[in-house]
PDB file of C-alpha atoms in Angstrom:
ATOM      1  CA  UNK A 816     -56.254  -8.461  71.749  1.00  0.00           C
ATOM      2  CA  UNK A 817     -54.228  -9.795  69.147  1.00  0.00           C
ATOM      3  CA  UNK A 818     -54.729 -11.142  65.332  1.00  0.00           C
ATOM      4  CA  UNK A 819     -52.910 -14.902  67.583  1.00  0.00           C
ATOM      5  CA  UNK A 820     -55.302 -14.430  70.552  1.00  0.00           C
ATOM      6  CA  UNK A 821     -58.230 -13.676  68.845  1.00  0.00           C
ATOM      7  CA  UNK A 822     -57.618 -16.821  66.618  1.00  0.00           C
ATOM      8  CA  UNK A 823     -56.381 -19.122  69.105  1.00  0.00           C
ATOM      9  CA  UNK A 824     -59.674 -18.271  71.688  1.00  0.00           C
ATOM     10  CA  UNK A 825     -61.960 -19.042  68.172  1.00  0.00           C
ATOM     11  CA  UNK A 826     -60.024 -22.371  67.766  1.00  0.00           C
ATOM     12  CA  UNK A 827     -60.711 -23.503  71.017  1.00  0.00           C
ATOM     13  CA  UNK A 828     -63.920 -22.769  71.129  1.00  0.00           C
ATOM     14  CA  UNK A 829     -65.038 -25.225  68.600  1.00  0.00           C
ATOM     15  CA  UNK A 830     -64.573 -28.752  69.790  1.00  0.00           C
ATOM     16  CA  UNK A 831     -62.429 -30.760  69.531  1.00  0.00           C
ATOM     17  CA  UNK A 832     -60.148 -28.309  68.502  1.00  0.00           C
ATOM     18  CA  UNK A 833     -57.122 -27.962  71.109  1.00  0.00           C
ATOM     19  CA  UNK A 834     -53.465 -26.954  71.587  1.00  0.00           C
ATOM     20  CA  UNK A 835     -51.650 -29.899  69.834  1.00  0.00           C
ATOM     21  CA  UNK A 836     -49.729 -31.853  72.296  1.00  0.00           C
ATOM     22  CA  UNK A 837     -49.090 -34.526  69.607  1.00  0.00           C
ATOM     23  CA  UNK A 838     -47.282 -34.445  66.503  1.00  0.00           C
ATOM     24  CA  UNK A 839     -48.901 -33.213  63.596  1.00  0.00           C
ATOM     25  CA  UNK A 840     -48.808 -33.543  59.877  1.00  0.00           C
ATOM     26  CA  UNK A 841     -48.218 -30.813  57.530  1.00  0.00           C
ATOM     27  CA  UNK A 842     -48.270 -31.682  53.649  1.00  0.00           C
ATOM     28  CA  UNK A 843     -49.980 -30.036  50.058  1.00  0.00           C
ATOM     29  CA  UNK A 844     -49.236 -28.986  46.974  1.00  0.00           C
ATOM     30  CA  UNK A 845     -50.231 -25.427  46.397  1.00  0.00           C
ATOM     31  CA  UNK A 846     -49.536 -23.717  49.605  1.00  0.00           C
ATOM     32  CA  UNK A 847     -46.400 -24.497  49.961  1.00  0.00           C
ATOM     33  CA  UNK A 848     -44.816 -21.370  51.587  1.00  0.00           C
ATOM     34  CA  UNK A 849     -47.285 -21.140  54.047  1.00  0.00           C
ATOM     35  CA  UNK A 850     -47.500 -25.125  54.897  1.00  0.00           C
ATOM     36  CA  UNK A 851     -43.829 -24.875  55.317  1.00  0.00           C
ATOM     37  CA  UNK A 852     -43.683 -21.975  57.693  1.00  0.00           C
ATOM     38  CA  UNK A 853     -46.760 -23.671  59.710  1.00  0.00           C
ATOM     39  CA  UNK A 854     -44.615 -26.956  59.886  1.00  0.00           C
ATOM     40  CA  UNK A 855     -41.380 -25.368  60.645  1.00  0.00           C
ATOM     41  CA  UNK A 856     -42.984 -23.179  63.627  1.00  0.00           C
ATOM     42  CA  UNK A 857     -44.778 -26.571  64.759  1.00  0.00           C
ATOM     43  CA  UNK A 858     -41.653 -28.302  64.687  1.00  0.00           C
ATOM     44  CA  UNK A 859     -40.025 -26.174  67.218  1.00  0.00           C
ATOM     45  CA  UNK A 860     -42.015 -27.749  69.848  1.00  0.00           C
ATOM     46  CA  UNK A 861     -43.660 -30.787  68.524  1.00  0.00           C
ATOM     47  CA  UNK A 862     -42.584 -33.656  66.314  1.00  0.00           C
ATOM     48  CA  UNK A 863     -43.808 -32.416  62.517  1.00  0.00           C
ATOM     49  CA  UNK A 864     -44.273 -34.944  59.879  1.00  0.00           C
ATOM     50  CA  UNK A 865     -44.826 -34.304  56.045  1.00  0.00           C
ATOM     51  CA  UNK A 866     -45.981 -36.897  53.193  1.00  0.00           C
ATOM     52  CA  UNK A 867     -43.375 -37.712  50.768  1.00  0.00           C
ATOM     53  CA  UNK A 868     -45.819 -37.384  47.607  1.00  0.00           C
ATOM     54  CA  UNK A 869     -46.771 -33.813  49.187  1.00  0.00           C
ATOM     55  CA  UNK A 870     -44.026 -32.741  50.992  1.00  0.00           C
ATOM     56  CA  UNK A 871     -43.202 -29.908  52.647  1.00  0.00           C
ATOM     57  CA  UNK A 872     -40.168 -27.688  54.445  1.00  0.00           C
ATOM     58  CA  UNK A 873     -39.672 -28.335  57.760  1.00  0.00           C
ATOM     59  CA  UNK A 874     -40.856 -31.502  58.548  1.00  0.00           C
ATOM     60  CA  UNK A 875     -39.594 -35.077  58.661  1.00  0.00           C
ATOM     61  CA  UNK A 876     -41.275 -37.242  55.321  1.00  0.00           C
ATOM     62  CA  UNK A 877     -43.168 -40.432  56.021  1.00  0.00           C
ATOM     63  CA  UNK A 878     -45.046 -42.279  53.765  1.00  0.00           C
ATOM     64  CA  UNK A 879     -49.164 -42.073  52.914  1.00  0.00           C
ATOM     65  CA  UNK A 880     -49.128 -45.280  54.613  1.00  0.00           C
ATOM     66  CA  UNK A 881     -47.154 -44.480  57.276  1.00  0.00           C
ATOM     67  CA  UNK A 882     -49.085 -41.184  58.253  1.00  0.00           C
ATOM     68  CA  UNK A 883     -52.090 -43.767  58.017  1.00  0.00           C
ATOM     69  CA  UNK A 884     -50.869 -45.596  60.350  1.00  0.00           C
ATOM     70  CA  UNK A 885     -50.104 -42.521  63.095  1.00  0.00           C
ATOM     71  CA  UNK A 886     -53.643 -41.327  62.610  1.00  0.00           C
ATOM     72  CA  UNK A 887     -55.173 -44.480  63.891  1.00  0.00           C
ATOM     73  CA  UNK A 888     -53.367 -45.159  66.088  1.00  0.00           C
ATOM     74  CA  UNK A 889     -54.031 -41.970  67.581  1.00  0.00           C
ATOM     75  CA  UNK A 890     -50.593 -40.544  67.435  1.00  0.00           C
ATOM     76  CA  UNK A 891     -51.135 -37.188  65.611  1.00  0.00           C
ATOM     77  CA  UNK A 892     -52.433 -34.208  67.146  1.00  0.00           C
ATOM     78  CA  UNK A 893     -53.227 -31.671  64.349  1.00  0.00           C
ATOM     79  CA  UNK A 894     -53.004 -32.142  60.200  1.00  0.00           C
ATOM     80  CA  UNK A 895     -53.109 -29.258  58.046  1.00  0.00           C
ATOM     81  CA  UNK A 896     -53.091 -29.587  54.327  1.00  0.00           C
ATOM     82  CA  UNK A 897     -54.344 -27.883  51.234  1.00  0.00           C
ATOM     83  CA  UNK A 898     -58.646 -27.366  49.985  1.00  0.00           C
ATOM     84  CA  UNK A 899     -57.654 -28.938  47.004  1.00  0.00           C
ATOM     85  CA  UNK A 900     -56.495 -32.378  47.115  1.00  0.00           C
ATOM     86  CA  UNK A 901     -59.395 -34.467  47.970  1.00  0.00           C
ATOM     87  CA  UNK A 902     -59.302 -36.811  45.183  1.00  0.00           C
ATOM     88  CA  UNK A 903     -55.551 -37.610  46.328  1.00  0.00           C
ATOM     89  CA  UNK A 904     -56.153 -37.632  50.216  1.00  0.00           C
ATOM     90  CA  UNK A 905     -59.445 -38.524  51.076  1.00  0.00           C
ATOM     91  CA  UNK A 906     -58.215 -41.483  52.987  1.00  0.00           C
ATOM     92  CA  UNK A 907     -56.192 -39.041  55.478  1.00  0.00           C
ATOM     93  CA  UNK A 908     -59.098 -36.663  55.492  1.00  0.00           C
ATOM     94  CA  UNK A 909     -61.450 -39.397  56.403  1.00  0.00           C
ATOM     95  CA  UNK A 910     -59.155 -40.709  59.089  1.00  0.00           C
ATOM     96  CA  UNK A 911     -58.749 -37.797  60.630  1.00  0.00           C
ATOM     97  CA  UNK A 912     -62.501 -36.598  60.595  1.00  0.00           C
ATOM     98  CA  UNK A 913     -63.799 -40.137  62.094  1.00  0.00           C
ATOM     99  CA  UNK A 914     -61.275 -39.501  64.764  1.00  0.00           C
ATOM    100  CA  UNK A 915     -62.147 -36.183  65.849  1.00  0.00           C
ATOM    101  CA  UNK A 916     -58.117 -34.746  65.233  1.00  0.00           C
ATOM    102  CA  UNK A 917     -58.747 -31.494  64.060  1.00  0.00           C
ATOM    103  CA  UNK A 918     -58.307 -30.841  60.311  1.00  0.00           C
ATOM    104  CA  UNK A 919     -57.070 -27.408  58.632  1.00  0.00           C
ATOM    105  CA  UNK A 920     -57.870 -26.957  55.097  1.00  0.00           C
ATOM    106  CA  UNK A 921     -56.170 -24.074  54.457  1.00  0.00           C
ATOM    107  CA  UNK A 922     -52.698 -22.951  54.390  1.00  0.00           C
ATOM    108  CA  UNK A 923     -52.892 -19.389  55.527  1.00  0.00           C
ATOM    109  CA  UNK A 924     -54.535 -20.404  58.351  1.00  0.00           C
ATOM    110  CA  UNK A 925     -52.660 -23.323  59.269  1.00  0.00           C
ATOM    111  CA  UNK A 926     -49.384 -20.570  58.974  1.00  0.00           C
ATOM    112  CA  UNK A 927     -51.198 -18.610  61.348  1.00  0.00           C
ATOM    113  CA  UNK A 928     -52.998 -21.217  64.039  1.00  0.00           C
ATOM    114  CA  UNK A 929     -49.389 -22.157  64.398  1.00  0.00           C
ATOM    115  CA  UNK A 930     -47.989 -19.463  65.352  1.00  0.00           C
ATOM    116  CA  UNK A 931     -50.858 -18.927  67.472  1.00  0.00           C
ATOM    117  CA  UNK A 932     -49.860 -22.119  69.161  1.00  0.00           C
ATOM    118  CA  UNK A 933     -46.327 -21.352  69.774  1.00  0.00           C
ATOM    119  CA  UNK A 934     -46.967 -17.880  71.335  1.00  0.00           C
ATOM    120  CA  UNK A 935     -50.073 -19.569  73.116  1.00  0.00           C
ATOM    121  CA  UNK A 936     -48.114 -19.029  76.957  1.00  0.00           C
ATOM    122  CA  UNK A 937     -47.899 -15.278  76.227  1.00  0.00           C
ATOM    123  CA  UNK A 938     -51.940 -15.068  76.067  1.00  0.00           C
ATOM    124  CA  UNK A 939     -52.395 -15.617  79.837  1.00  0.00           C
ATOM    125  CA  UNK A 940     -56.576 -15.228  79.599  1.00  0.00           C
ATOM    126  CA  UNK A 941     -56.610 -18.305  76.890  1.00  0.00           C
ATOM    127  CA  UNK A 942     -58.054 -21.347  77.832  1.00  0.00           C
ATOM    128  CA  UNK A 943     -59.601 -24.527  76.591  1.00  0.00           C
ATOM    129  CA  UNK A 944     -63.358 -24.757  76.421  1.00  0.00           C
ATOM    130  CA  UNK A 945     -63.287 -27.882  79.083  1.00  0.00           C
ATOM    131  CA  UNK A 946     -61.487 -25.649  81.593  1.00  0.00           C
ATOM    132  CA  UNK A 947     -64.759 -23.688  81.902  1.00  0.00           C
ATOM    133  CA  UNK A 948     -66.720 -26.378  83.077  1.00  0.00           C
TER     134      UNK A 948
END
């Protein structure tokens, strides 16, 4: 097994946690290089946004509001972001959480789960929890 298998069979054996299918948002402030690479390896495949105040490389830039706006109406698959801007974000965090779209606090792994995502096809033996039962 791989460092990608090993992490994509963990993700998707929490629920709801899934291959995104839907575009996802990608923003922070102090992981930058990793946010970046996560959103510019998402964007391959799927439609990557990024939130103008907190932007990073890689994806398109739509407002706070706008982003808002995609979460409830169910349009996002995935959002990754930084530990450390809850006092700036909650409202996305919230949003997200009450909606069951996974969250990723953490920019290393967010670099990582993506590639993990994009090589997902070569891990033949990896499937979804739901596809067990």
């Amino acid at each position: 097994d791989t460092l990608g298998e090993a992490l994509l069979n963990s993700w998707l054996g929490v629920n709801p946690n899934h291959i995104p299918t839907k575009p996802a948002i990608i923003y922070g402030e102090s992981s930058i290089k990793q946010l970046s690479a996560a959103a510019k390896t998402i964007g391959k495949q799927l439609d990557a946004y990024t939130i103008s105040d907190y932007a990073v490389e890689g994806a398109e830039q739509i407002s706070k509001a706008k982003a808002l706006e995609k979460i409830g109406n169910n349009d996002i698959g995935i959002v990754m972001t930084d530990n450390d801007m809850s006092k700036r974000d909650f409202d996305l965090r919230r949003r997200t959480v009450d909606l069951n779209i996974p969250l990723v606090l953490n920019g290393r792994l967010a670099a990582r789960l993506a590639e993990a995502f994009a090589e997902a096809d070569k891990y033949k033996e990896v499937r979804e929890m739901k596809e067990y039962y």
